[in-house]
Every structure is written in structure tokens, then in C-alpha cells.
């Protein structure tokens, strides 16, 4: 029995949809009459339930949405229950129409829609940094998984695209693409300016994120200018210029994205940086292959790769970093200048190292044909897999290494981690040699369509050099965490001078074998110098700590 209610407390009800249908003056079928009767009974029943008293006895609730929902669902007549275009929902036992071709939204569809809603909301608010963070930090397992996936995807772009170009455009074009990619990777060192390791270990945020961003924008602009100058200096034709500049812009985007992904890592959300890196690598890979397959023009495909990379930066990487990290304080021009000054030793060391790493390819460019570029890079890629696998292990721990180094009581743990990591690199290298001797050569021959049986011994030498490069990269990160990066520059300079002597001699005398052997010798020199420098610096820091305690 309904209770009497004061007139002023009665909720107003919207007109039912049946009012509009009453205005249609035409004979009704028996099915429509049953539907009209169902509508009326459903509406009356919901009207009574919507005016029932609430739990506290002095407030009433109205549910016009329920009335409208039941009204809509009751439009299905009982005679339609056997129609395959209608079905019952577990959430609503009323008959619901299932329209042909309409599917439920999957998780990917919901994720994309949610991301676009978030972007549009931030754009309407005119602020990305003020948005609420939605993803957790301190997720070590996710950090490992997504950093591994992202680093793998990024590292595999060059070798896989080289294979694709070889199959679709031939060995000569693949050699040109390889040279452009090697040059672009070297120029990316200029864009990064050695800041990533410095940024993620800046735990007290001495420099604001805006400072890091301005620094990176300037270095990226300089990178493109230098790349254009190199193309002009080498006298490239229109085709090689398009290939080179497309690759250079793509690598510039990699460098610019690195500062945003470094921000995520700085706030212990490395897994989001891995997702960003994975997405960018995949869309670049897919876009390049589609355009090359359709046009068979390597220059157009390279430009398309650059465009896709820019789009991924603007849609995913940039907003993700701003959404998921605290808002940065304002820019300080003095702080930006300090970044250029403080990180110059890092940049000089990394640039010299990248130049040393690429020196065999540059020397071959003036002596050997383009097909040798392809052969060298085909041997080089498996060796770089050692560096990638090692990076999977230690890169997620760089922030914790910085914390261990800052705490004097944990310095021994810091030393133990370095010994264990170097031992793991040796194990990884031995495994790589075994795999290469077993199935590696046949797989390479199948992928490239070239018989690599004659290159078996050279592949083992290259893998040994790859183990040394992994050790070099790790020791560089260690010395950076120790804030002794200035001493690394002179070591790289000594090694670079040695490469200028060793590589031209060996390449001119023996060709491709001289390039591989010379590469291993040069990497061995640098690895020994870095190990020696770490021991010296570690001993000096221990003595300084003991003197402070005394």
C-alpha cells in the first residue's frame, strides 16, 4: 500500500515514450497491442516503486532511468522471443535486440577509447601535468617485463628492417640503409647528450624536468643540423639523402622520447617507459614495411618511418610521461646551462664510444663495397643481442644502484652486484657462441638469403667483441652512478686514437675479416681500461670514506 506523500515532495516524471506513439493514428496489430499493454503495466509498476519510502523513512527516491530502461526493453513483444535477433541478457532478463555485426568492446578497444578520452580531457583542461596519475610505481616485476619487451623491440628494429630491405630491395639497397642507420644511431648520441643515466640518478631533482626537456630539444635540433650537413658533405644523391634524413628524424624522435621515458623511470615507473618504447618500435616497424612493400621505394619508406615515429611521440610518449609524473617546477636557464656543462663529459664519452663502435663501418665505406656493410651488420646484430640481454638485467636496477652507492653502509653490496653482473655477461656470451655454432648460421642464411657458412669463425670473433661491448656499457653506467664520468672521456679518447691506427691497417690488408678482428681488438682495449679505472676510483672512494669516519 502506497503512503500518502506531500505534494511538494513528489518527483516529477518525464513523459513516457508511449505518449509519442499515441499520436500515430493507424490501426495497431495484435503484437503492437501486446507491446502497448506491456509498456503501460511496466510504467505504472515502476512509478509506484519509484515513490516508495527510503531507508530513513523521511526521503523518497525516484528512478526515472529504470522506468525508461524497462519501457525500452518492453518494446519487444512476446512473439519476438523466438527471433534469433533477440536474446536475454544476464544483467537484464528483458528481451534485448542483438543487431547484426555489433560486437562487444574488447580490452584493446576499451584501452584505446580510455586513452583518447584522457587525452581529450587533458586538452580541454589545457594541462597534461595536472591530470591524476592512474598507474602505480614500485612494480619491479612489471619493470623487468616491459623494459625487456621495449628494449627488445627497439633493438630489433634495425636488424629486422635490414632483413626486410634485403629481401624487397636487394643487397645494395640494404647496405645503403645499414650505413644510414649506423650514422643515425651515432647522431642519436648527440641528441641524448649522455643525460639519461644522469637524469634517472638525480634523486633529489636538482634539475627540473622542464630543464631536461629544454636541454633535449636543443640537442635534437643540433642533431638534425649535423645530419643534414653530413649528407651535404658526402654528396649524397636524392635517394640516399631521403633514406638518411628519414632515418635521422626517426632516431631524433628516439632521442627526444628518451627524456620522457627517463622521467618515468626516475619516478619508478619504468614499465610505462617500456610500453612507450614498445609501441613506438612496433608502429615504426609496421609502417616502414607496409610503405616499402607498396611503393618499393626505400626513400619513401624511410620518410614514412619518421612520420609514424613523430605521431607515436605526440600521441603516447609525451602525454604518458606528463600524466604519470608530478608536475615539474619552472625552467631555469642557469640549470639548463649546468646540464650542458655537467653532462658534456658523459656526452663526449658516449659519442666517442659510438664513433669507436661504428668506425669499422665508416672505414669500410671508403674501401669496400656496400655489400660488405650488410655482411658486417649481419654478424654484428647477434653480438649486440648480448648487450641487449645484459641491459634487461641491470637497467631496471640503476636507481637502486644509485641508492646503494649513496649509502656508505651498502658499498659492499654495490661491489658484489658489479662482480655478479660481469660474470653473467661472460655466461651470456658463452651461450651465444654455442647457439651460433649450432643453429645461428643456418638461420642467418635463411633470413638473408645468403650463405653464411664461410663466416662462421668471424661470427665467433664478433660475439666475443659483443660480450666486451656489454661489459663496457655496464661499466660506463656504474662509473656514471659513482659520478666519476669525467675520467671516462680520456679512456675513450685513447681508444679512439688506437682505432684510427688499427682498423685502417687491418681493413686495407684483409678486407671484411680485418674489420671484425680489428673491432674485437679495439673493444678489448676499452674494456680493460674501464675495469682498471673502476678499481682505481673505487679504492680512492673507500679511502676518502674512511678518512671522513676517522
Coordinates of C-alpha atoms in Angstrom, one line a residue:
X1 CA 0.0 0.0 0.0
X2 CA 1.5 3.3 -1.0
X3 CA 1.7 6.0 1.6
X4 CA 0.4 9.5 1.1
X5 CA 3.1 12.0 0.2
X6 CA 3.3 15.8 0.4
X7 CA 2.7 17.3 -3.0
X8 CA 5.9 19.3 -2.9
X9 CA 8.0 16.2 -2.4
X10 CA 6.6 14.3 -5.3
X11 CA 9.2 13.8 -8.0
X12 CA 8.4 15.0 -11.5
X13 CA 8.3 12.2 -14.1
X14 CA 9.3 12.6 -17.7
X15 CA 6.7 11.7 -20.3
X16 CA 6.8 8.1 -21.3
X17 CA 7.7 7.2 -24.8
X18 CA 4.2 5.9 -25.2
X19 CA 2.9 9.5 -25.4
X20 CA 4.5 10.0 -28.7
X21 CA 3.3 6.7 -30.0
X22 CA -0.3 7.6 -29.1
X23 CA -0.1 10.3 -31.7
X24 CA 0.3 7.8 -34.6
X25 CA -3.2 7.3 -36.0
X26 CA -3.1 4.0 -37.7
X27 CA -4.6 0.5 -36.9
X28 CA -2.5 -1.4 -34.5
X29 CA -1.5 -5.1 -34.9
X30 CA -2.1 -7.6 -32.2
X31 CA 1.7 -7.6 -31.5
X32 CA 1.6 -3.8 -31.0
X33 CA -1.4 -4.0 -28.7
X34 CA 0.5 -6.5 -26.5
X35 CA 3.6 -4.2 -26.5
X36 CA 1.4 -1.2 -25.6
X37 CA -0.1 -3.1 -22.7
X38 CA 3.3 -4.2 -21.5
X39 CA 4.5 -0.6 -21.6
X40 CA 1.6 0.6 -19.6
X41 CA 1.9 -2.0 -16.9
X42 CA 5.7 -1.7 -16.7
X43 CA 5.5 2.1 -16.4
X44 CA 2.8 2.0 -13.7
X45 CA 4.6 -0.6 -11.7
X46 CA 7.9 1.4 -11.8
X47 CA 6.0 4.6 -10.9
X48 CA 4.8 3.0 -7.7
X49 CA 8.2 1.6 -6.8
X50 CA 10.0 4.9 -7.5
X51 CA 7.8 6.6 -4.9
X52 CA 8.5 4.1 -2.2
X53 CA 10.0 5.5 1.1
X54 CA 13.7 5.3 1.5
X55 CA 15.5 3.6 4.4
X56 CA 15.5 6.5 6.8
X57 CA 11.7 7.0 6.4
X58 CA 11.8 10.7 5.6
X59 CA 13.1 10.9 2.0
X60 CA 11.8 9.4 -1.2
X61 CA 13.7 8.3 -4.3
X62 CA 12.7 8.4 -7.9
X63 CA 14.1 6.2 -10.6
X64 CA 13.1 7.5 -14.0
X65 CA 16.1 5.7 -15.6
X66 CA 14.7 2.4 -14.5
X67 CA 11.3 3.3 -15.9
X68 CA 12.8 4.3 -19.3
X69 CA 15.0 1.2 -19.4
X70 CA 12.1 -1.1 -18.8
X71 CA 10.0 0.8 -21.2
X72 CA 12.6 0.3 -23.9
X73 CA 13.1 -3.3 -23.2
X74 CA 9.3 -4.0 -23.1
X75 CA 9.0 -2.8 -26.7
X76 CA 10.0 -6.3 -27.6
X77 CA 6.8 -8.3 -27.9
X78 CA 6.5 -11.9 -26.7
X79 CA 6.1 -13.1 -30.2
X80 CA 9.6 -12.0 -30.9
X81 CA 11.1 -14.3 -28.3
X82 CA 12.0 -16.9 -30.9
X83 CA 13.6 -14.4 -33.2
X84 CA 17.4 -15.0 -33.4
X85 CA 18.0 -11.2 -33.5
X86 CA 16.8 -11.0 -29.8
X87 CA 18.3 -12.5 -26.7
X88 CA 18.2 -12.2 -22.9
X89 CA 21.0 -10.5 -21.0
X90 CA 22.1 -11.9 -17.6
X91 CA 22.1 -8.3 -16.3
X92 CA 18.6 -7.7 -17.7
X93 CA 16.2 -10.6 -18.2
X94 CA 14.1 -8.5 -20.6
X95 CA 14.5 -9.3 -24.3
X96 CA 17.3 -7.2 -26.0
X97 CA 17.9 -6.8 -29.7
X98 CA 21.2 -8.1 -31.0
X99 CA 21.9 -6.2 -34.1
X100 CA 23.8 -7.9 -36.9
X101 CA 27.6 -7.1 -36.9
X102 CA 27.5 -5.4 -33.5
X103 CA 30.1 -6.9 -31.1
X104 CA 31.0 -6.2 -27.5
X105 CA 34.0 -4.0 -27.0
X106 CA 37.2 -5.9 -26.2
X107 CA 40.0 -4.8 -23.8
X108 CA 42.1 -3.2 -26.6
X109 CA 39.1 -1.2 -27.8
X110 CA 38.3 0.0 -24.2
X111 CA 42.0 0.8 -23.7
X112 CA 42.2 2.9 -26.8
X113 CA 38.9 4.7 -26.0
X114 CA 40.0 5.4 -22.5
X115 CA 43.3 6.8 -23.7
X116 CA 41.6 9.1 -26.2
X117 CA 39.2 10.3 -23.5
X118 CA 42.1 11.0 -21.2
X119 CA 43.9 13.0 -24.0
X120 CA 40.8 15.0 -24.9
X121 CA 40.1 15.7 -21.2
X122 CA 43.6 17.0 -20.7
X123 CA 43.4 19.0 -23.9
X124 CA 40.1 20.6 -22.7
X125 CA 41.7 21.4 -19.4
X126 CA 44.7 22.8 -21.2
X127 CA 47.1 20.9 -19.0
X128 CA 48.6 17.4 -19.1
X129 CA 50.7 17.7 -15.9
X130 CA 47.7 18.4 -13.7
X131 CA 45.9 15.2 -14.5
X132 CA 45.5 12.5 -11.9
X133 CA 48.0 9.6 -12.0
X134 CA 46.4 6.2 -12.7
X135 CA 49.3 3.8 -12.7
X136 CA 51.3 2.5 -9.7
X137 CA 55.0 2.8 -9.1
X138 CA 57.4 0.3 -7.5
X139 CA 56.3 -2.5 -9.7
X140 CA 59.6 -4.4 -10.1
X141 CA 58.2 -7.4 -12.0
X142 CA 56.4 -5.2 -14.4
X143 CA 59.5 -3.1 -14.8
X144 CA 61.5 -6.1 -15.8
X145 CA 58.9 -7.5 -18.2
X146 CA 58.1 -4.3 -20.0
X147 CA 61.7 -3.0 -20.0
X148 CA 62.7 -6.3 -21.6
X149 CA 59.9 -6.1 -24.2
X150 CA 60.6 -2.5 -25.0
X151 CA 64.3 -2.8 -25.2
X152 CA 64.0 -5.9 -27.4
X153 CA 61.5 -4.2 -29.7
X154 CA 63.8 -1.2 -30.0
X155 CA 66.9 -3.2 -30.5
X156 CA 65.3 -5.4 -33.2
X157 CA 64.1 -2.6 -35.4
X158 CA 67.4 -2.2 -37.2
X159 CA 68.2 -5.9 -37.8
X160 CA 64.7 -6.9 -38.9
X161 CA 64.3 -3.9 -41.2
X162 CA 67.7 -4.7 -42.7
X163 CA 66.5 -8.2 -43.5
X164 CA 63.2 -6.8 -45.0
X165 CA 65.1 -4.4 -47.1
X166 CA 67.5 -7.1 -48.3
X167 CA 64.5 -9.3 -49.4
X168 CA 62.5 -6.5 -51.0
X169 CA 65.2 -4.1 -52.4
X170 CA 68.4 -6.2 -52.7
X171 CA 71.8 -6.3 -51.1
X172 CA 73.0 -2.9 -52.4
X173 CA 70.0 -1.0 -51.0
X174 CA 70.3 -2.9 -47.8
X175 CA 73.9 -1.7 -47.5
X176 CA 72.8 1.9 -48.1
X177 CA 70.1 1.5 -45.4
X178 CA 72.6 0.0 -43.0
X179 CA 75.0 2.9 -43.4
X180 CA 72.3 5.4 -42.9
X181 CA 71.1 3.6 -39.7
X182 CA 74.6 3.4 -38.3
X183 CA 75.1 7.1 -38.9
X184 CA 71.7 7.9 -37.4
X185 CA 72.5 5.9 -34.3
X186 CA 75.7 7.8 -33.9
X187 CA 73.8 11.1 -34.2
X188 CA 71.3 10.0 -31.6
X189 CA 74.1 10.1 -29.1
X190 CA 74.3 13.8 -29.8
X191 CA 70.5 14.1 -29.2
X192 CA 70.7 12.1 -25.9
X193 CA 73.8 14.1 -24.8
X194 CA 74.5 11.4 -22.2
X195 CA 71.7 12.7 -19.9
X196 CA 69.6 9.6 -19.3
X197 CA 71.8 8.0 -16.7
X198 CA 72.3 11.4 -15.1
X199 CA 68.6 12.1 -15.1
X200 CA 67.4 8.9 -13.5
X201 CA 70.0 9.1 -10.8
X202 CA 69.0 12.7 -10.0
X203 CA 67.0 11.5 -7.0
X204 CA 66.8 14.9 -5.3
X205 CA 65.7 16.5 -8.6
X206 CA 68.5 19.1 -8.7
X207 CA 67.3 19.9 -12.2
X208 CA 63.6 20.2 -13.0
X209 CA 62.0 18.0 -15.7
X210 CA 61.5 21.2 -17.8
X211 CA 65.2 21.8 -17.7
X212 CA 65.8 18.3 -19.0
X213 CA 63.2 18.8 -21.8
X214 CA 64.7 22.1 -23.0
X215 CA 68.1 20.5 -23.0
X216 CA 66.9 17.7 -25.1
X217 CA 65.0 19.9 -27.6
X218 CA 68.2 21.9 -28.2
X219 CA 70.3 18.8 -28.7
X220 CA 67.8 17.2 -31.1
X221 CA 67.8 20.4 -33.2
X222 CA 71.6 20.3 -33.3
X223 CA 71.5 16.6 -34.3
X224 CA 69.3 17.3 -37.3
X225 CA 71.5 20.1 -38.5
X226 CA 74.6 18.0 -38.2
X227 CA 72.9 15.1 -40.0
X228 CA 71.9 17.4 -42.9
X229 CA 75.5 18.7 -43.0
X230 CA 76.9 15.2 -43.2
X231 CA 74.6 14.4 -46.2
X232 CA 75.7 17.5 -48.0
X233 CA 79.4 16.9 -47.2
X234 CA 79.2 13.3 -48.5
X235 CA 77.4 14.5 -51.7
X236 CA 74.5 12.1 -51.4
X237 CA 72.1 11.8 -54.3
X238 CA 68.3 12.4 -53.8
X239 CA 67.7 8.7 -52.9
X240 CA 70.4 8.4 -50.3
X241 CA 69.5 11.8 -48.9
X242 CA 65.9 10.7 -48.4
X243 CA 66.9 7.5 -46.8
X244 CA 69.4 9.2 -44.5
X245 CA 67.2 12.1 -43.4
X246 CA 64.2 9.8 -42.8
X247 CA 66.4 7.6 -40.6
X248 CA 67.9 10.6 -38.8
X249 CA 64.5 12.0 -37.9
X250 CA 63.4 8.7 -36.6
X251 CA 66.5 8.4 -34.4
X252 CA 65.9 12.0 -33.3
X253 CA 62.4 11.1 -32.1
X254 CA 64.0 8.2 -30.2
X255 CA 66.3 10.7 -28.6
X256 CA 63.5 13.1 -27.7
X257 CA 61.3 10.3 -26.4
X258 CA 64.2 9.1 -24.2
X259 CA 63.9 12.2 -21.9
X260 CA 60.2 11.5 -21.3
X261 CA 60.8 7.8 -20.7
X262 CA 63.7 8.7 -18.4
X263 CA 61.2 10.8 -16.4
X264 CA 59.0 7.8 -15.9
X265 CA 62.0 5.7 -14.8
X266 CA 63.1 8.4 -12.4
X267 CA 59.7 8.0 -10.6
X268 CA 60.0 4.2 -10.6
X269 CA 57.6 3.6 -13.5
X270 CA 60.0 2.0 -15.8
X271 CA 57.3 -0.4 -17.1
X272 CA 55.4 2.6 -18.6
X273 CA 58.6 3.7 -20.4
X274 CA 58.9 0.1 -21.7
X275 CA 55.3 0.3 -23.0
X276 CA 56.0 3.6 -24.7
X277 CA 59.2 2.2 -26.3
X278 CA 57.4 -0.9 -27.5
X279 CA 54.6 0.9 -29.1
X280 CA 56.9 3.3 -31.0
X281 CA 59.1 0.5 -32.2
X282 CA 56.1 -1.6 -33.4
X283 CA 54.3 1.2 -35.3
X284 CA 57.6 2.3 -36.9
X285 CA 58.3 -1.3 -37.9
X286 CA 54.8 -1.9 -39.3
X287 CA 54.6 1.4 -41.1
X288 CA 58.0 1.1 -42.8
X289 CA 57.3 -2.5 -44.1
X290 CA 53.8 -1.5 -45.4
X291 CA 55.1 1.5 -47.3
X292 CA 58.1 -0.3 -48.7
X293 CA 56.0 -3.3 -49.8
X294 CA 53.6 -1.0 -51.6
X295 CA 56.0 1.6 -53.1
X296 CA 59.2 -0.5 -53.4
X297 CA 60.9 2.9 -52.7
X298 CA 63.3 2.9 -49.8
X299 CA 63.4 6.7 -49.6
X300 CA 59.7 7.0 -49.3
X301 CA 59.6 4.2 -46.7
X302 CA 62.3 6.0 -44.6
X303 CA 60.3 9.2 -44.6
X304 CA 57.1 7.3 -43.6
X305 CA 59.1 5.8 -40.8
X306 CA 59.9 9.3 -39.5
X307 CA 56.3 10.5 -39.7
X308 CA 55.0 7.5 -37.8
X309 CA 57.6 8.0 -35.1
X310 CA 56.6 11.6 -34.6
X311 CA 52.9 10.6 -34.3
X312 CA 53.7 8.0 -31.7
X313 CA 55.7 10.5 -29.7
X314 CA 52.9 13.1 -29.7
X315 CA 50.0 10.6 -29.0
X316 CA 51.6 8.2 -26.5
X317 CA 55.1 9.0 -25.1
X318 CA 54.7 12.7 -24.3
X319 CA 51.3 12.7 -22.6
X320 CA 52.0 9.5 -20.7
X321 CA 55.1 11.0 -19.1
X322 CA 53.2 14.2 -18.2
X323 CA 50.2 12.2 -16.9
X324 CA 52.1 9.8 -14.7
X325 CA 54.7 12.0 -13.0
X326 CA 54.5 15.1 -10.7
X327 CA 54.2 18.5 -12.3
X328 CA 57.7 20.0 -12.8
X329 CA 58.8 23.3 -11.4
X330 CA 59.6 26.1 -13.8
X331 CA 62.6 26.2 -16.1
X332 CA 65.8 27.8 -15.0
X333 CA 68.2 28.8 -17.8
X334 CA 71.1 28.5 -15.4
X335 CA 70.1 25.0 -14.7
X336 CA 69.9 24.2 -18.4
X337 CA 73.4 25.6 -18.9
X338 CA 74.6 23.5 -15.9
X339 CA 73.2 20.4 -17.6
X340 CA 75.1 21.1 -20.8
X341 CA 78.3 21.6 -18.7
X342 CA 77.8 18.7 -16.3
X343 CA 76.8 16.2 -18.9
X344 CA 79.4 17.1 -21.5
X345 CA 81.9 14.5 -20.2
X346 CA 79.1 11.9 -20.5
X347 CA 78.2 13.0 -24.0
X348 CA 81.9 13.2 -25.1
X349 CA 82.5 9.7 -23.7
X350 CA 79.3 8.2 -25.3
X351 CA 79.9 9.9 -28.6
X352 CA 83.5 8.7 -28.8
X353 CA 82.3 5.2 -27.8
X354 CA 79.7 5.2 -30.5
X355 CA 82.2 6.5 -33.0
X356 CA 84.6 3.7 -32.0
X357 CA 81.8 1.2 -32.3
X358 CA 80.9 2.5 -35.8
X359 CA 84.5 3.1 -37.0
X360 CA 84.8 -0.3 -38.9
X361 CA 81.7 0.6 -40.9
X362 CA 83.0 4.1 -41.7
X363 CA 86.4 2.8 -42.8
X364 CA 84.8 0.1 -45.0
X365 CA 82.6 2.8 -46.6
X366 CA 85.7 4.3 -48.2
X367 CA 87.4 1.0 -49.1
X368 CA 84.9 -1.9 -49.6
X369 CA 81.6 -2.1 -51.5
X370 CA 78.1 -1.7 -49.9
X371 CA 77.5 -5.5 -49.7
X372 CA 80.3 -5.7 -47.1
X373 CA 78.3 -3.3 -44.9
X374 CA 75.5 -5.8 -45.0
X375 CA 77.7 -8.8 -44.1
X376 CA 79.4 -6.9 -41.2
X377 CA 76.0 -5.8 -39.8
X378 CA 74.5 -9.3 -40.2
X379 CA 77.4 -10.6 -38.0
X380 CA 77.1 -7.6 -35.7
X381 CA 73.4 -8.0 -34.8
X382 CA 73.8 -11.3 -32.9
X383 CA 76.7 -9.8 -31.0
X384 CA 74.5 -6.9 -29.9
X385 CA 71.9 -9.3 -28.6
X386 CA 74.4 -9.9 -25.7
X387 CA 74.3 -6.2 -24.9
X388 CA 70.5 -6.1 -25.1
X389 CA 70.1 -9.2 -22.8
X390 CA 72.6 -7.7 -20.3
X391 CA 70.6 -4.4 -20.4
X392 CA 67.4 -6.3 -19.5
X393 CA 69.1 -7.4 -16.2
X394 CA 70.8 -4.3 -14.9
X395 CA 68.9 -1.3 -16.3
X396 CA 65.9 -1.7 -14.1
X397 CA 68.3 -1.7 -11.1
X398 CA 70.2 1.6 -11.9
X399 CA 68.1 3.6 -9.5
X400 CA 68.7 1.1 -6.7
X401 CA 72.4 1.0 -7.5
X402 CA 72.4 4.8 -7.1
X403 CA 70.7 4.4 -3.7
X404 CA 73.2 1.7 -2.7
X405 CA 76.2 3.9 -3.7
X406 CA 74.8 6.9 -1.8
X407 CA 74.6 4.8 1.4
X408 CA 78.1 4.1 2.7
X409 CA 76.9 1.0 4.6
X410 CA 75.9 -0.6 1.3
X411 CA 79.0 -0.1 -0.8
X412 CA 80.0 -3.7 -0.5
X413 CA 76.6 -4.7 -1.9
X414 CA 77.3 -2.3 -4.8
X415 CA 80.7 -4.1 -5.5
X416 CA 79.1 -7.5 -5.3
X417 CA 76.4 -6.6 -7.9
X418 CA 79.2 -5.5 -10.3
X419 CA 81.1 -8.7 -10.0
X420 CA 77.9 -10.8 -10.4
X421 CA 76.8 -8.8 -13.5
X422 CA 80.2 -9.1 -15.2
X423 CA 80.1 -12.9 -14.6
X424 CA 76.6 -13.0 -16.1
X425 CA 77.8 -11.3 -19.2
X426 CA 80.5 -13.9 -19.6
X427 CA 77.9 -16.7 -19.3
X428 CA 75.6 -15.0 -21.8
X429 CA 78.4 -14.7 -24.3
X430 CA 79.3 -18.3 -24.0
X431 CA 75.7 -19.3 -24.5
X432 CA 75.5 -17.0 -27.6
X433 CA 78.6 -18.7 -29.1
X434 CA 77.1 -22.1 -28.6
X435 CA 73.8 -21.1 -30.2
X436 CA 75.6 -19.5 -33.1
X437 CA 77.6 -22.7 -33.8
X438 CA 74.5 -24.8 -33.5
X439 CA 71.7 -23.1 -35.4
X440 CA 72.7 -19.5 -35.7
X441 CA 74.5 -19.7 -39.1
X442 CA 71.7 -21.7 -40.8
X443 CA 69.1 -19.2 -39.5
X444 CA 71.1 -16.2 -40.8
X445 CA 71.5 -17.9 -44.2
X446 CA 67.7 -18.4 -44.4
X447 CA 66.7 -14.9 -43.3
X448 CA 69.1 -13.0 -45.6
X449 CA 69.0 -15.5 -48.5
X450 CA 72.8 -15.6 -48.4
X451 CA 75.1 -18.5 -47.4
X452 CA 76.9 -17.5 -44.2
X453 CA 78.8 -20.8 -43.8
X454 CA 82.1 -19.1 -44.7
X455 CA 81.6 -16.5 -42.0
X456 CA 81.4 -19.0 -39.0
X457 CA 84.8 -18.1 -37.5
X458 CA 84.2 -14.4 -38.0
X459 CA 80.8 -14.8 -36.2
X460 CA 82.5 -16.2 -33.1
X461 CA 85.0 -13.4 -33.0
X462 CA 82.2 -10.9 -33.4
X463 CA 80.3 -12.5 -30.4
X464 CA 83.4 -12.2 -28.3
X465 CA 83.5 -8.5 -29.2
X466 CA 79.8 -8.3 -28.3
X467 CA 80.5 -9.6 -24.8
X468 CA 83.1 -6.9 -24.4
X469 CA 80.7 -4.2 -25.5
X470 CA 78.1 -5.4 -23.0
X471 CA 80.7 -5.1 -20.3
X472 CA 81.8 -1.6 -21.5
X473 CA 78.2 -0.4 -21.4
X474 CA 77.6 -1.7 -17.9
X475 CA 80.8 -0.3 -16.5
X476 CA 80.0 3.1 -18.1
X477 CA 76.7 3.1 -16.2
X478 CA 78.5 2.1 -13.0
X479 CA 81.0 5.0 -13.3
X480 CA 78.2 7.4 -14.0
X481 CA 76.4 6.4 -10.9
X482 CA 79.6 7.0 -9.0
X483 CA 79.7 10.5 -10.5
X484 CA 83.1 9.8 -12.0
X485 CA 82.1 10.2 -15.6
X486 CA 84.8 12.8 -16.4
X487 CA 87.5 10.2 -16.2
X488 CA 85.8 8.1 -18.9
X489 CA 86.3 10.6 -21.6
X490 CA 90.1 10.3 -21.7
X491 CA 89.8 6.5 -21.9
X492 CA 87.5 6.7 -24.9
X493 CA 89.8 9.2 -26.5
X494 CA 92.8 6.9 -26.1
X495 CA 90.7 4.0 -27.6
X496 CA 89.6 6.2 -30.5
X497 CA 93.1 7.1 -31.4
X498 CA 94.0 3.4 -31.3
X499 CA 91.1 2.6 -33.6
X500 CA 92.4 5.1 -36.1
X501 CA 95.6 3.1 -36.4
X502 CA 94.4 -0.5 -36.0
X503 CA 91.2 -0.5 -38.2
X504 CA 92.5 1.1 -41.4
X505 CA 95.5 -1.2 -41.4
X506 CA 93.6 -4.4 -41.0
X507 CA 90.7 -3.5 -43.3
X508 CA 93.0 -2.4 -46.1
X509 CA 95.1 -5.6 -45.8
X510 CA 92.4 -8.2 -45.2
X511 CA 89.0 -6.6 -46.0
X512 CA 86.0 -7.8 -44.0
X513 CA 87.9 -10.2 -41.7
X514 CA 90.2 -7.3 -40.8
X515 CA 87.1 -5.2 -39.8
X516 CA 85.8 -7.9 -37.5
X517 CA 89.2 -8.7 -35.9
X518 CA 90.0 -5.0 -35.5
X519 CA 86.7 -4.4 -33.9
X520 CA 87.3 -7.0 -31.3
X521 CA 90.8 -5.7 -30.5
X522 CA 89.6 -2.1 -30.1
X523 CA 86.7 -3.2 -27.8
X524 CA 89.1 -5.3 -25.7
X525 CA 91.4 -2.3 -25.2
X526 CA 88.5 -0.1 -24.0
X527 CA 87.1 -2.8 -21.7
X528 CA 90.5 -3.3 -19.9
X529 CA 90.9 0.4 -19.5
X530 CA 87.4 0.8 -17.9
X531 CA 87.9 -2.1 -15.5
X532 CA 91.2 -0.6 -14.4
X533 CA 89.6 2.8 -13.9
X534 CA 86.7 1.4 -11.8
X535 CA 89.2 -0.3 -9.5
X536 CA 91.2 2.9 -9.1
X537 CA 88.2 5.1 -8.4
X538 CA 86.6 2.6 -6.0
X539 CA 89.8 2.3 -4.0
X540 CA 90.0 6.1 -3.8
X541 CA 86.4 6.5 -2.7
X542 CA 87.0 3.9 0.1
X543 CA 90.0 5.8 1.4
X544 CA 88.0 9.0 1.4
X545 CA 85.1 7.4 3.3
X546 CA 87.5 6.0 5.9
X547 CA 89.1 9.4 6.4
X548 CA 85.7 11.1 6.9
X549 CA 84.7 8.5 9.5
X550 CA 88.0 9.0 11.3

